[in-house]
Amino acid sequence: GRNLELAEKVFDLGQELEELEQNNIYVRYRKRFLRRLWLRRRTLQKSR
């Protein structure tokens, strides 16, 4: 029983890692987008 549980956990981890890899691109773009937004907000505050 234990080996089967372990194998299932490893399989779940593998699937999670695949999803993370796919989300990684999204996260990278989101970070860039948020930084751009933050910079724009900062420049707006300076001009006030």
PDB file of C-alpha atoms in Angstrom:
ATOM      1  CA  GLY A   1       0.000   0.000   0.000  1.00  0.00           C
ATOM      2  CA  ARG A   2       2.735   2.485   0.868  1.00  0.00           C
ATOM      3  CA  ASN A   3       4.530   2.253  -2.465  1.00  0.00           C
ATOM      4  CA  LEU A   4       1.299   2.930  -4.324  1.00  0.00           C
ATOM      5  CA  GLU A   5       0.587   6.003  -2.199  1.00  0.00           C
ATOM      6  CA  LEU A   6       4.110   7.261  -2.822  1.00  0.00           C
ATOM      7  CA  ALA A   7       3.762   6.694  -6.565  1.00  0.00           C
ATOM      8  CA  GLU A   8       0.484   8.602  -6.604  1.00  0.00           C
ATOM      9  CA  LYS A   9       2.064  11.501  -4.702  1.00  0.00           C
ATOM     10  CA  VAL A  10       4.983  11.617  -7.130  1.00  0.00           C
ATOM     11  CA  PHE A  11       2.569  11.548 -10.064  1.00  0.00           C
ATOM     12  CA  ASP A  12       0.538  14.408  -8.564  1.00  0.00           C
ATOM     13  CA  LEU A  13       3.751  16.378  -8.025  1.00  0.00           C
ATOM     14  CA  GLY A  14       4.716  15.807 -11.651  1.00  0.00           C
ATOM     15  CA  GLN A  15       1.377  17.126 -12.845  1.00  0.00           C
ATOM     16  CA  GLU A  16       1.642  20.159 -10.563  1.00  0.00           C
ATOM     17  CA  LEU A  17       5.119  20.876 -11.904  1.00  0.00           C
ATOM     18  CA  GLU A  18       3.813  20.715 -15.481  1.00  0.00           C
ATOM     19  CA  GLU A  19       1.071  23.187 -14.622  1.00  0.00           C
ATOM     20  CA  LEU A  20       3.615  25.433 -12.928  1.00  0.00           C
ATOM     21  CA  GLU A  21       5.808  25.347 -16.038  1.00  0.00           C
ATOM     22  CA  GLN A  22       2.835  26.405 -18.161  1.00  0.00           C
ATOM     23  CA  ASN A  23       1.904  29.140 -15.673  1.00  0.00           C
ATOM     24  CA  ASN A  24       5.509  30.344 -15.503  1.00  0.00           C
ATOM     25  CA  ILE A  25       5.170  32.239 -18.792  1.00  0.00           C
ATOM     26  CA  TYR A  26       1.969  33.832 -17.520  1.00  0.00           C
ATOM     27  CA  VAL A  27       3.612  34.784 -14.240  1.00  0.00           C
ATOM     28  CA  ARG A  28       6.603  36.312 -16.023  1.00  0.00           C
ATOM     29  CA  TYR A  29       4.382  38.456 -18.240  1.00  0.00           C
ATOM     30  CA  ARG A  30       2.204  39.429 -15.271  1.00  0.00           C
ATOM     31  CA  LYS A  31       5.245  40.578 -13.299  1.00  0.00           C
ATOM     32  CA  ARG A  32       6.414  42.686 -16.241  1.00  0.00           C
ATOM     33  CA  PHE A  33       2.914  44.106 -16.649  1.00  0.00           C
ATOM     34  CA  LEU A  34       2.584  44.911 -12.936  1.00  0.00           C
ATOM     35  CA  ARG A  35       5.998  46.583 -12.898  1.00  0.00           C
ATOM     36  CA  ARG A  36       5.038  48.722 -15.896  1.00  0.00           C
ATOM     37  CA  LEU A  37       1.763  49.628 -14.185  1.00  0.00           C
ATOM     38  CA  TRP A  38       3.610  50.480 -10.970  1.00  0.00           C
ATOM     39  CA  LEU A  39       6.131  52.675 -12.795  1.00  0.00           C
ATOM     40  CA  ARG A  40       3.307  54.495 -14.589  1.00  0.00           C
ATOM     41  CA  ARG A  41       1.558  55.068 -11.267  1.00  0.00           C
ATOM     42  CA  ARG A  42       4.784  56.431  -9.742  1.00  0.00           C
ATOM     43  CA  THR A  43       5.337  58.875 -12.587  1.00  0.00           C
ATOM     44  CA  LEU A  44       1.745  60.049 -12.251  1.00  0.00           C
ATOM     45  CA  GLN A  45       2.264  60.731  -8.553  1.00  0.00           C
ATOM     46  CA  LYS A  46       5.435  62.679  -9.291  1.00  0.00           C
ATOM     47  CA  SER A  47       3.703  64.963 -11.781  1.00  0.00           C
ATOM     48  CA  ARG A  48       1.053  65.990  -9.252  1.00  0.00           C
TER      49      ARG A  48
END
